[in-house]
Coordinates of C-alpha atoms and ligand atoms in Angstrom, one line a residue:
X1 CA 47.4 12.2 30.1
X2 CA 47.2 10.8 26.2
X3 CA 51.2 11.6 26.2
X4 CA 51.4 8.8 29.2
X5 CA 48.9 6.3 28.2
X6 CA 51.0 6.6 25.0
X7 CA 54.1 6.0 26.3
X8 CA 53.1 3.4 28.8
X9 CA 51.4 1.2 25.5
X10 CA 54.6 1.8 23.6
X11 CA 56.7 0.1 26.7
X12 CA 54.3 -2.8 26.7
X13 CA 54.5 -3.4 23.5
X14 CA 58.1 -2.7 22.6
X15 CA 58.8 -5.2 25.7
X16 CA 56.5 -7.7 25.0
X17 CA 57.5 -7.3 20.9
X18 CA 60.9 -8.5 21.6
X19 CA 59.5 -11.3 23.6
X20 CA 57.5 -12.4 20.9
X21 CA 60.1 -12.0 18.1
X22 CA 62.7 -14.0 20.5
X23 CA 60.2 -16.7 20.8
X24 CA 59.4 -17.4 17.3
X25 CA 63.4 -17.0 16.8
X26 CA 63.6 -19.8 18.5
X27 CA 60.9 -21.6 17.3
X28 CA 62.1 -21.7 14.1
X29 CA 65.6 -22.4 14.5
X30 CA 64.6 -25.3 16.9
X31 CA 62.1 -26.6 14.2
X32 CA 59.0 -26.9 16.3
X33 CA 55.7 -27.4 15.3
X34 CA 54.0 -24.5 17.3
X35 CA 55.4 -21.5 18.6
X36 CA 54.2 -20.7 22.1
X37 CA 51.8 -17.8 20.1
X38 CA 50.4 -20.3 17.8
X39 CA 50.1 -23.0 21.1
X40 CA 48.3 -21.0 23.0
X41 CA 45.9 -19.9 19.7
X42 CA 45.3 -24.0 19.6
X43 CA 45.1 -24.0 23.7
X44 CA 42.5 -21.9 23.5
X45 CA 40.4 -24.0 20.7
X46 CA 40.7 -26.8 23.0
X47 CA 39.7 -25.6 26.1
X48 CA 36.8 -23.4 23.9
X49 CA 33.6 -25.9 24.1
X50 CA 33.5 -28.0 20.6
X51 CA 29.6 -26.6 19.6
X52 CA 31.0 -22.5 19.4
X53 CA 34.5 -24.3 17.8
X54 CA 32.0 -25.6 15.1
X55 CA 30.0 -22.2 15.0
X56 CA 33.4 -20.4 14.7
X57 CA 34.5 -23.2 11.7
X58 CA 31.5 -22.7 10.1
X59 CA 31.4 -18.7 10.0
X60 CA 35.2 -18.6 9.1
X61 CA 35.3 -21.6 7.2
X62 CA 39.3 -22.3 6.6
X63 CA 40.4 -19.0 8.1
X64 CA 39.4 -20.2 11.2
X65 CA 43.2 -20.4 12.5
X66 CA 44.6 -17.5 11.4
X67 CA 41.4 -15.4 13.1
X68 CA 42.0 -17.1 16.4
X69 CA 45.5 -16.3 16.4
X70 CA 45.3 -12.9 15.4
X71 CA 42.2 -13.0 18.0
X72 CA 45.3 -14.3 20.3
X73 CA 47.6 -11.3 19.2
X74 CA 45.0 -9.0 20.2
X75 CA 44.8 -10.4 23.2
X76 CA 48.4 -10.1 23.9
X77 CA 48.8 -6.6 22.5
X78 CA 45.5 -5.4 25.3
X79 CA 47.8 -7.3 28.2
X80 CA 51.3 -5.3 27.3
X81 CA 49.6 -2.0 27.0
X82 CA 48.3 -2.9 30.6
X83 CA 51.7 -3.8 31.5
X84 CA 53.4 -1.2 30.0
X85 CA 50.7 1.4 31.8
X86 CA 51.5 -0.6 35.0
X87 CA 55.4 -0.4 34.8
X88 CA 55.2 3.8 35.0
X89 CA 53.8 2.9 38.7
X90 CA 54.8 -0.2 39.8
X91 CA 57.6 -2.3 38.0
X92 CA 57.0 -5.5 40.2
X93 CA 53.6 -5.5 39.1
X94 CA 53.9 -4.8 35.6
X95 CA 57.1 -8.2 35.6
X96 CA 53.9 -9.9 37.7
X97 CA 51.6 -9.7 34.7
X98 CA 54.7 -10.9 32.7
X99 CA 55.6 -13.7 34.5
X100 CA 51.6 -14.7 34.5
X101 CA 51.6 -14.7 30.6
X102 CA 54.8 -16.8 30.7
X103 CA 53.5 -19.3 32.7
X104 CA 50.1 -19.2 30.7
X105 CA 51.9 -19.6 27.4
X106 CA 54.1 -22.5 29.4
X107 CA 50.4 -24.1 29.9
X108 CA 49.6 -24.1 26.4
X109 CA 53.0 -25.3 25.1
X110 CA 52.4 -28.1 27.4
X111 CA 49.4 -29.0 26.5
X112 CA 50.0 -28.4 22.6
X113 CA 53.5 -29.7 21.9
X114 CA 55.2 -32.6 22.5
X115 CA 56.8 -32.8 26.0
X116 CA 61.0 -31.9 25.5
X117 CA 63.0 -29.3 27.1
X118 CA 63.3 -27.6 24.0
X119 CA 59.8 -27.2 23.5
X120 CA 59.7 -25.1 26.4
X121 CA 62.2 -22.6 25.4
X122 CA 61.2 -20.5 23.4
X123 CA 58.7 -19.4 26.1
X124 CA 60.8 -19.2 28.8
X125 CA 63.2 -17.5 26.4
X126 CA 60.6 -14.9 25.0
X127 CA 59.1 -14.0 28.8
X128 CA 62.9 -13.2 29.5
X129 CA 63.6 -11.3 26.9
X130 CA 60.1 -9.1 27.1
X131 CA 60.4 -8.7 31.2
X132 CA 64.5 -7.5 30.6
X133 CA 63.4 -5.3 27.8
X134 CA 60.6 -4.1 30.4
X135 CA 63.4 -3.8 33.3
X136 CA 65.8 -1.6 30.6
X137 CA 63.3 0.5 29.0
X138 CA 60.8 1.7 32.0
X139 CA 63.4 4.4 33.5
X140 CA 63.5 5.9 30.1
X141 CA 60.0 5.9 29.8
X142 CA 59.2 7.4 32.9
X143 CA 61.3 10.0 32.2
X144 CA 59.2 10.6 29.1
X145 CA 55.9 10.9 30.7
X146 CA 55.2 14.2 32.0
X147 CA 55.0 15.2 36.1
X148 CA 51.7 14.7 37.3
X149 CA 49.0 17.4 38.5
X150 CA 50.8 19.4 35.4
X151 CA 53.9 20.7 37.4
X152 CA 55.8 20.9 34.1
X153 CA 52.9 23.1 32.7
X154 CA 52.5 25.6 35.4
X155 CA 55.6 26.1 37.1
X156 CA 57.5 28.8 35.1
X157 CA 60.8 26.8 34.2
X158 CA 64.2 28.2 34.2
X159 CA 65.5 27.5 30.6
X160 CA 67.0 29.4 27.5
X161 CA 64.5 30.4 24.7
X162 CA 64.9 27.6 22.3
X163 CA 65.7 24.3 24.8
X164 CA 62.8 21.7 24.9
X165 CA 61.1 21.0 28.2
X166 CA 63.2 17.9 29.6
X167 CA 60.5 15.8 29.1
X168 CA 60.0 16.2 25.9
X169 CA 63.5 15.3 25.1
X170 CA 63.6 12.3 26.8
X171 CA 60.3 11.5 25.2
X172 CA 61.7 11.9 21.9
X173 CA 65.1 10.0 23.2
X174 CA 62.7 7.8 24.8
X175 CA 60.8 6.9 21.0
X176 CA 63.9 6.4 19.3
X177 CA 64.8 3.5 21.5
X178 CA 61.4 2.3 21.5
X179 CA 61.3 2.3 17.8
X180 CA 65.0 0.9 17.8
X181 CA 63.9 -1.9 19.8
X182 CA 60.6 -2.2 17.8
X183 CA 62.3 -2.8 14.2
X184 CA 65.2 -5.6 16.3
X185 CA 62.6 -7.1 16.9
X186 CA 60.4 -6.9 13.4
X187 CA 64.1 -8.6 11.7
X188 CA 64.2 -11.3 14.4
X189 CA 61.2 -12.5 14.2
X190 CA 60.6 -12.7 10.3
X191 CA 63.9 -14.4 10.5
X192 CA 62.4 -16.6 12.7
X193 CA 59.1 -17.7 10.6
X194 CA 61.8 -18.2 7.1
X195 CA 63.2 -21.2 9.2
X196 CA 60.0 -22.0 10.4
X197 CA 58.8 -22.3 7.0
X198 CA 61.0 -25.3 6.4
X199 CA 59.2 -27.0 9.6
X200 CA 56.0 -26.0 7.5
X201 CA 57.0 -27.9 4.6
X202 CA 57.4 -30.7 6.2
X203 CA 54.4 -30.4 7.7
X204 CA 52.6 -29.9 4.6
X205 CA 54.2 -33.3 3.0
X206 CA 53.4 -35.0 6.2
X207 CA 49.1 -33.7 5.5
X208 CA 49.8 -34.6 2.3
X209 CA 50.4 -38.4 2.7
X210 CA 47.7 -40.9 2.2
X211 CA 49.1 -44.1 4.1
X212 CA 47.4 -47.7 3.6
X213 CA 47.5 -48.1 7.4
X214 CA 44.8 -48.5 10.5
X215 CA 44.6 -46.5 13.2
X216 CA 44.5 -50.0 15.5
X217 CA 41.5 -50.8 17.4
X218 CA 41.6 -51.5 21.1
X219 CA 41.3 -54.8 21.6
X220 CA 39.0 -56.2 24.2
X221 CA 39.5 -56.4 27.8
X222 CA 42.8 -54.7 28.0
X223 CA 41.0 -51.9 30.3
X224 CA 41.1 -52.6 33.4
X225 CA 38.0 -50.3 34.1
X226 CA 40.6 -48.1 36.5
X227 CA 40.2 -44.3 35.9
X228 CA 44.1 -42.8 36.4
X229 CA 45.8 -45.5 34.7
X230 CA 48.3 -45.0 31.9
X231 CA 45.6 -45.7 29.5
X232 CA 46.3 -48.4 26.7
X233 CA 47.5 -46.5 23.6
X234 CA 49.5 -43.7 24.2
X235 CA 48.3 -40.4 22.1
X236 CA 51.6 -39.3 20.5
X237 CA 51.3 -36.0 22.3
X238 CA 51.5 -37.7 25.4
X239 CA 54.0 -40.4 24.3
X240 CA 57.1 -39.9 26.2
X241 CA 60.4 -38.4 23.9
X242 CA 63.7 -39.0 24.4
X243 CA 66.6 -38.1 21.9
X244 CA 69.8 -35.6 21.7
X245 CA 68.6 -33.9 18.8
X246 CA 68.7 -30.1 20.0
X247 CA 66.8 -29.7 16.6
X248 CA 64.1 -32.3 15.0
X249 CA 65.4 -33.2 12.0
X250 CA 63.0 -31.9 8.4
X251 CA 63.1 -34.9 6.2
X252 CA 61.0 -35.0 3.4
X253 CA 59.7 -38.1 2.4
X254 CA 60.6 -38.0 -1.5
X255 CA 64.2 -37.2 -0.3
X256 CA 64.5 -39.9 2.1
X257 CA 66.9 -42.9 1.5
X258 CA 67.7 -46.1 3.9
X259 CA 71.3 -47.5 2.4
X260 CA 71.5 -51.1 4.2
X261 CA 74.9 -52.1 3.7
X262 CA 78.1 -54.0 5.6
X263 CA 78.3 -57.5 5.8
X264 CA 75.7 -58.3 3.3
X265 CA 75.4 -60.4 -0.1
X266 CA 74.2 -57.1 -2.0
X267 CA 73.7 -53.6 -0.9
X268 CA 70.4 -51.6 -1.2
X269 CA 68.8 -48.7 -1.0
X270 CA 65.1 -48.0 0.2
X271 CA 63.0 -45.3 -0.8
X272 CA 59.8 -44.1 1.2
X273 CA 57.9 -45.6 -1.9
X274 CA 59.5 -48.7 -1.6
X275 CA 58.5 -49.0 1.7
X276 CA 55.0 -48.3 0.8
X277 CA 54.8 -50.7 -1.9
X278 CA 56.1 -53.1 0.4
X279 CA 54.0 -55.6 3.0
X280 CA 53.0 -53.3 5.6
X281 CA 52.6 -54.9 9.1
X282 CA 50.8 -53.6 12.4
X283 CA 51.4 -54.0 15.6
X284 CA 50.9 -52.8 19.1
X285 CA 54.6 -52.3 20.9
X286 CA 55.7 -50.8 24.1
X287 CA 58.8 -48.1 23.8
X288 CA 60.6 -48.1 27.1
X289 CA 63.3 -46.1 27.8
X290 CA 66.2 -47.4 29.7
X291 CA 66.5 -44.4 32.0
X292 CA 62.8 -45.1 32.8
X293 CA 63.4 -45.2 36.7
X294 CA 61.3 -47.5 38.8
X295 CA 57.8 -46.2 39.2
X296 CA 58.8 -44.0 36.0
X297 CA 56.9 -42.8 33.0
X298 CA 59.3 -43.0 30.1
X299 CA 57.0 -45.8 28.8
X300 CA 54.4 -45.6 26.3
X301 CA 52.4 -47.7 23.9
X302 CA 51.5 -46.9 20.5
X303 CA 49.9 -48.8 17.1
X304 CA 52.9 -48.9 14.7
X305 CA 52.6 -49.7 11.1
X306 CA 55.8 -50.6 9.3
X307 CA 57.6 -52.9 7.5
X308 CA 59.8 -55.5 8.9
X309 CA 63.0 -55.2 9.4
X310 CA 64.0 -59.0 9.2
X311 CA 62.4 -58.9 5.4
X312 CA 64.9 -55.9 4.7
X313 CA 67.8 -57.9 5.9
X314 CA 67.0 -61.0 4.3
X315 CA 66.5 -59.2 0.8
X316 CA 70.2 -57.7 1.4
X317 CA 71.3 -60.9 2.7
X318 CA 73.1 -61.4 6.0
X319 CA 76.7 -62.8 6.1
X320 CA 76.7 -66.1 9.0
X321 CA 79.5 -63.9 10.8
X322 CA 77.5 -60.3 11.9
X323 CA 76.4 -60.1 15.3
X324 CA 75.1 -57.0 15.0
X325 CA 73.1 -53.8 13.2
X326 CA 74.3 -50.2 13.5
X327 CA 71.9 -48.1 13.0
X328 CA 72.2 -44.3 12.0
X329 CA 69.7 -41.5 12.3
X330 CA 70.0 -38.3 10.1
X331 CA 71.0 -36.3 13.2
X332 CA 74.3 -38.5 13.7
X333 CA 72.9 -40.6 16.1
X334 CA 74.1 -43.9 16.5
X335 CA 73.0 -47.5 18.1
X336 CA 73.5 -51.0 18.0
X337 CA 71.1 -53.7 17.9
X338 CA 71.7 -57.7 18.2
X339 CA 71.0 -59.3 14.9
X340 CA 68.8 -61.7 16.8
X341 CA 65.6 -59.3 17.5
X342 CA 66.2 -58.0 14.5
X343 CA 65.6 -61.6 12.0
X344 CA 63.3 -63.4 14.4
X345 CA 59.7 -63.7 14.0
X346 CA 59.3 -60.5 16.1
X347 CA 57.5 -57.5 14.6
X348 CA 61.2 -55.5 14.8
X349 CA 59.8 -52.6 12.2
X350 CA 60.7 -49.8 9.6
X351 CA 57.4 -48.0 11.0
X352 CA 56.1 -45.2 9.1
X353 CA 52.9 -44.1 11.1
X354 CA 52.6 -44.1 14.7
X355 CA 48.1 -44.5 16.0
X356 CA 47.3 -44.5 12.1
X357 CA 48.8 -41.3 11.3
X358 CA 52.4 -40.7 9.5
X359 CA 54.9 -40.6 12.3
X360 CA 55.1 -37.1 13.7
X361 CA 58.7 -35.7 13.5
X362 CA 59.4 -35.8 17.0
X363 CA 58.8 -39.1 16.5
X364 CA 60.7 -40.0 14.0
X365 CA 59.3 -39.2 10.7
X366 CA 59.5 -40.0 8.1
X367 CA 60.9 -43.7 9.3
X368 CA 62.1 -45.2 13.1
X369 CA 62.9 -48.0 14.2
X370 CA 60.3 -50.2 16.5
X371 CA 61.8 -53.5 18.4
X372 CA 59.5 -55.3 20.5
X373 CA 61.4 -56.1 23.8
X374 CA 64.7 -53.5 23.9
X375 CA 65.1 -50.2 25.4
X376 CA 64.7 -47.3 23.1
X377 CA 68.9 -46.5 23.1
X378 CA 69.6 -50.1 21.6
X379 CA 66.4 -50.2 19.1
X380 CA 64.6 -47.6 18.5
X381 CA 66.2 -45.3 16.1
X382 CA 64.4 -42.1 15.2
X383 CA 65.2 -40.7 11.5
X384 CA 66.9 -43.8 10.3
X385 CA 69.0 -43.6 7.7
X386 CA 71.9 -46.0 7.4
X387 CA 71.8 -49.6 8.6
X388 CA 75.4 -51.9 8.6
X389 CA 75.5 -54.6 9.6
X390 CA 78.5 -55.5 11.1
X391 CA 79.9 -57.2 14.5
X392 CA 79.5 -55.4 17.7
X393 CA 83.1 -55.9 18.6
X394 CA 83.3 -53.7 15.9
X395 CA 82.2 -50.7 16.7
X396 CA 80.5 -48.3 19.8
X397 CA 77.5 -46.6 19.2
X398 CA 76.7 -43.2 20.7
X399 CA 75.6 -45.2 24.7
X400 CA 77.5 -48.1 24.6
X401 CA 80.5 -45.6 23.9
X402 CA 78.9 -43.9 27.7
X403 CA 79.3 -46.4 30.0
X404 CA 75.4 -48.0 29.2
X405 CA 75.4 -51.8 28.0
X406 CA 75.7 -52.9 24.8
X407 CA 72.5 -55.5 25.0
X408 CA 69.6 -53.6 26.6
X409 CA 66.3 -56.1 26.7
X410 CA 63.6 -54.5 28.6
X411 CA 63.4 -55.8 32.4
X412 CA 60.3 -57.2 34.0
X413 CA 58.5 -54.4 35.5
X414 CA 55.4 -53.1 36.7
X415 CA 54.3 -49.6 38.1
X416 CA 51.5 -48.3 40.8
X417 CA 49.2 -45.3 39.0
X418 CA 46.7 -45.2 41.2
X419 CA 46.6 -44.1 44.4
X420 CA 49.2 -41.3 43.5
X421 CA 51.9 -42.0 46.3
X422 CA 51.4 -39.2 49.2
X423 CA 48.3 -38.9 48.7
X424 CA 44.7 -39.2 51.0
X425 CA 42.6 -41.8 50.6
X426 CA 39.1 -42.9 52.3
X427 CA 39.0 -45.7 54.6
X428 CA 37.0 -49.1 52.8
X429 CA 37.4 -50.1 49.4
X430 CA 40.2 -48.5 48.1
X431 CA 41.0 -49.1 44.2
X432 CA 45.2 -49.8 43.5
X433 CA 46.1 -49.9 39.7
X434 CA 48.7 -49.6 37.1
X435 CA 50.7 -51.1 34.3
X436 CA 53.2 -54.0 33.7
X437 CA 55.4 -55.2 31.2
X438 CA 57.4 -57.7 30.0
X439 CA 58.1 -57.0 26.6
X440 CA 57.9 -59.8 24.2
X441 CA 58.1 -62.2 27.0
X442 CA 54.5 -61.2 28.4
X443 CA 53.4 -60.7 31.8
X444 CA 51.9 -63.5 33.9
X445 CA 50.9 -62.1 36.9
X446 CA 51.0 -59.2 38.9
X447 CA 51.1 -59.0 42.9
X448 CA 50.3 -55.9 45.5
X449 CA 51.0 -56.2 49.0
X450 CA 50.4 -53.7 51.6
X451 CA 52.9 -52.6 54.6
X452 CA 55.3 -55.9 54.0
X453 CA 52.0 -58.5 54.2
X454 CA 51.4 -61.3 51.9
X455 CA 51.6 -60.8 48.2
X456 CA 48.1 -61.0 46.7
X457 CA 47.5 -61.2 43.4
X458 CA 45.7 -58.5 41.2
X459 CA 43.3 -58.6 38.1
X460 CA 45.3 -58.2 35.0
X461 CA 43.5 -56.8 31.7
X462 CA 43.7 -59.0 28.4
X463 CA 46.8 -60.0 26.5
X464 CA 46.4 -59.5 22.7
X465 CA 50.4 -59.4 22.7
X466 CA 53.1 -60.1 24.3
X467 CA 54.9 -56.7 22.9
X468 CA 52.4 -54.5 25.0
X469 CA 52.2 -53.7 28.7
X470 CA 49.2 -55.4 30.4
X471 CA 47.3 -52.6 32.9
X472 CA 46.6 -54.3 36.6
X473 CA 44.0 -53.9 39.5
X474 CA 43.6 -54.6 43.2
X475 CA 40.7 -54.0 45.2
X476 CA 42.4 -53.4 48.5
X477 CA 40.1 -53.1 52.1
X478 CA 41.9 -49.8 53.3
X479 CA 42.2 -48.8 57.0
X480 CA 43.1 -45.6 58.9
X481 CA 46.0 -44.6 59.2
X482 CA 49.6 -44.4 57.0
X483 CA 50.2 -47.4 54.7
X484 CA 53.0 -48.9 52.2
X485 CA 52.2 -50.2 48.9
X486 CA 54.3 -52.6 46.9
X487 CA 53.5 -54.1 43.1
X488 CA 55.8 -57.0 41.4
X489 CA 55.1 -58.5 37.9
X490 CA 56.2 -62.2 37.2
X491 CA 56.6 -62.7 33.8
X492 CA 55.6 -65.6 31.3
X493 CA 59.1 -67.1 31.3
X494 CA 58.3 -67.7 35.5
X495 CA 60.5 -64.9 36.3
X496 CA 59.3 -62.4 39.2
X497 CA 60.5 -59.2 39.6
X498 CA 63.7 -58.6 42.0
X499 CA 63.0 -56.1 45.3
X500 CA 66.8 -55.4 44.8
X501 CA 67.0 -51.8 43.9
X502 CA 69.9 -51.2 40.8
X503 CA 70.2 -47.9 39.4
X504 CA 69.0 -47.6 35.2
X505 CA 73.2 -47.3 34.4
X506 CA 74.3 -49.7 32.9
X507 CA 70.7 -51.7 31.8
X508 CA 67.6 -50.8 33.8
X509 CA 66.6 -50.0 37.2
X510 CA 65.4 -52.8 38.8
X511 CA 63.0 -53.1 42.7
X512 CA 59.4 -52.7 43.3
X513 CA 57.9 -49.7 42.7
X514 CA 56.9 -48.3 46.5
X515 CA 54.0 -45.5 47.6
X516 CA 52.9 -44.4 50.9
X517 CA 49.5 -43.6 51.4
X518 CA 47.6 -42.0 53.8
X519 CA 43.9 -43.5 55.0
X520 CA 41.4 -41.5 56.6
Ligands
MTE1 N1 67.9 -40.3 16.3 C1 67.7 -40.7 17.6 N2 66.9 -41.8 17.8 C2 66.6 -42.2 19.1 C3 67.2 -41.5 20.2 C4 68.0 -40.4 19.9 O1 68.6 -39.7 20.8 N3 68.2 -40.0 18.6 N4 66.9 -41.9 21.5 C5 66.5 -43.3 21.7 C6 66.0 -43.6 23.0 S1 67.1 -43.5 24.3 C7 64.7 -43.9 23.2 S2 64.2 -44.4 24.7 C8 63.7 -43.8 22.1 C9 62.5 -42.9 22.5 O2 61.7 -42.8 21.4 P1 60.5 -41.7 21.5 O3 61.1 -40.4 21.7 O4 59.7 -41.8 20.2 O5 59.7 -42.1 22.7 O6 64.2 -43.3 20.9 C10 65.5 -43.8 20.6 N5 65.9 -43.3 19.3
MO2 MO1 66.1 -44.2 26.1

């Protein structure tokens, strides 16, 4: 009996070893901030209720973190024993447990990290690897565990005087591989937290800076009052990510440099200091990506602090023929923004902190680019390097070499949040809400109408800027049965939002956003 509880816990844990060493492989190598262990420690924090948090602060002081997450481990080690005990009976049930551990740790990177496909797989990775190991090790291990009722003890075997009982063979065959398997995974996964050390440093440079910047107050009457809305600022957890870097890229601050050069007067070169010694300016702005398909929520809005781009360009001085700024971020990409945005009296910025905090490095850090009124591929550069200014006859960047346009201003649009489309609602008051925008043009009004009627107009929150999106209501007198709901934004230049439907290649999706509803 001890021999096959043994064996069972050393499945488990082999399995669910190499699992764990795959993941923080990955981890590192991908540069993320958590790995799904260390996620799910922090999940756990914030799902724990804040008074026994404190408690547990206050008995552990500063080791509070490295308690929960060996608290976490143990957790983890209990589960693959169980596992591992389960797999000598039943191998569906023992992947079952797996697969339930993946999809927890899934739940936490979710919740913990910043929403990319790469975030996501080192989990999905690390289940893999553990359930495969599982699948490749538990006929072995079987073999290993002695027959039941004691068969191998009483019945009078038919061997020479100095063979082994078969079990005891494949046990020892069986702990070799187990042990094998064990130290792979020991080696990957230190190898794993030396490149995550890197991300660490970063991390600690990041802690360690004291920026002159607010955190932006909400200003009033941009609520709506609407629970389910997108709500004003964007947390930058929940701020939507798009880039091709497979890997953030780790830039220290002190090693940072901006080189603005091209068709300029003189050439210079930026430090982070300089940027902090410079004029720092704030400002609420609305990132939209030009993918974001109607009804979509690659949209978010944030309090940047920066410095302005146009300042930059007029200390290097601007030649009367450049069209154009190309843009470079430390990972290769490229993009090209019109000079116009760029020198007008627009907050287009060098922004360094993102909600009052340095940017985070999904985000950018330590310096992106912010431009009120483009889409993110034509604007918003994260890790900015290089600018040139130059002519855009002169060169693609990484889109506009893809078939998207060159110019990309953000289109009028607006988007339904509330009711969530195929869902049931009760009949009477029903409460319709969401967001529009209209960056740096500002949105004038915004209009529901229900099944094809007339176009009634809803309550639109404040307008502290024209850069932000503006959140809407409409207090609409439901009745039973299935309904269509329709929202269009006019803007402040007396536009109003086509119904034609165009796809986001080459500029933007354009039509109204449309839910169905059900009333009962
Ligand atoms: N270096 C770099 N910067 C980039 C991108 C990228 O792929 N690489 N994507 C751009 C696009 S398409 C958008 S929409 C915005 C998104 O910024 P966010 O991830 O902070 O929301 O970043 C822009 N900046
Ligand atoms: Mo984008």
């Amino acid at each position: 009996m001890r021999s096959t509880s043994g064996v069972g816990a050393a499945l488990g844990l082999t399995s669910a070893g190499a699992g764990l060493a795959v993941s923080e492989l990955l981890s590192g190598l991908l540069h993320l901030r958590l790995s799904p262990l260390v996620a799910l420690a922090e999940w756990i924090i914030a799902l724990t209720p804040g008074s026994l948090v404190e408690f547990g602060i206050r008995l552990l002081g500063q080791n509070d973190k490295p308690v929960l997450i060996a608290l976490t481990l143990a957790g983890l080690v209990l589960v693959s024993c169980l596992v591992g005990l389960m797999a000598l009976r039943s191998i569906v049930q023992a992947q079952f447990l797996f697969g339930l551990m993946g999809v927890a740790l899934l739940l936490a990177v979710s919740e913990r990290l910043e929403s990319s496909t790469s975030s996501f797989a080192p989990a999905v990775a690390g289940v893999g690897v553990a359930m495969a190991t599982l699948t490749l090790l538990t006929p072995r291990a079987r073999a290993a565990v002695p027959e039941p009722d004691g068969e191998i003890e009483t019945t009078p075997q038919v061997q020479t005087a100095n063979a082994e009982p078969a079990a005891t063979a494949s046990r020892r065959q069986f702990l070799r591989l187990t042990g094998g398997v064990a130290l792979g995974a020991v080696v990957v996964g230190t190898t794993g937290r030396v490149f995550a050390r890197s991300r660490a440093a970063i991390e600690t440079a990041r802690q360690n800076l004291t920026l002159a910047v607010t955190s932006g107050s909400k200003p009033a009457g941009v609520d709506v009052g609407l629970a389910g809305i997108a709500s004003w600022r964007t947390s930058q957890q929940r701020f939507y990510r798009i880039d091709t870097a497979l890997s953030v890229p780790q830039i220290l601050p002190s090693e940072w440099r901006l080189r603005v050069h091209g068709s300029v007067d003189r050439e210079i070169t930026l430090t982070y200091q300089d940027l902090l010694d410079r004029h720092l300016t704030e400002a609420w702005v609305t990132l939209c990506c030009v993918s974001n398909e109607v009804g979509g929520d690659l949209i978010s809005n944030a309090w940047w602090s920066g410095i302005r781009i146009a300042d930059v360009l007029a200390e290097a001085g601007v030649s009367a023929d450049a069209d154009a700024v190309l843009s470079t971020s430390d990972d290769g990409w490229t993009c090209g923004t019109p000079l116009g945005p760029l020198t007008d009296d627009r907050n287009a910025l060098l922004a360094i902190a993102m909600n009052g905090e340095p940017l985070t490095p999904e985000h950018g850090f330590p310096v992106r680019m912010v431009v009120p009124g483009l889409y993110g591929y034509v604007s918003a550069t994260k890790w900015v390097v290089d600018l040139e200014v130059t002519r855009f006859a002169d060169f693609e960047a990484f889109w506009t070499g893809n078939g998207w346009s060159e110019e990309g201003p953000v289109k009028t649009q607006s988007r339904i949040d509330v009711p969530m489309g195929g869902t049931t609602v009760k009949t009477g008051q029903v409460a319709v809400g969401g967001i529009a925008w209209a960056q740096h043009t500002g949105v004038a009004k915004v209009e529901v109408r229900v099944d094809e009627g007339a176009w009634q107009e809803a309550k639109l929150g404040s307008d502290p800027t024209t850069d932000s999106w503006r959140q809407w209501s409409y207090v609409w007198a439901a009745t039973t049965g299935d309904h269509q709901i329709q929202v269009r934004a006019t803007d402040a230049s007396g536009y109003t939002q086509t119904g034609d439907e165009a796809d986001v290649v080459p500029d933007g999706a354009t039509g109204w956003h449309t839910i169905d509803v059900t009333v009962s």
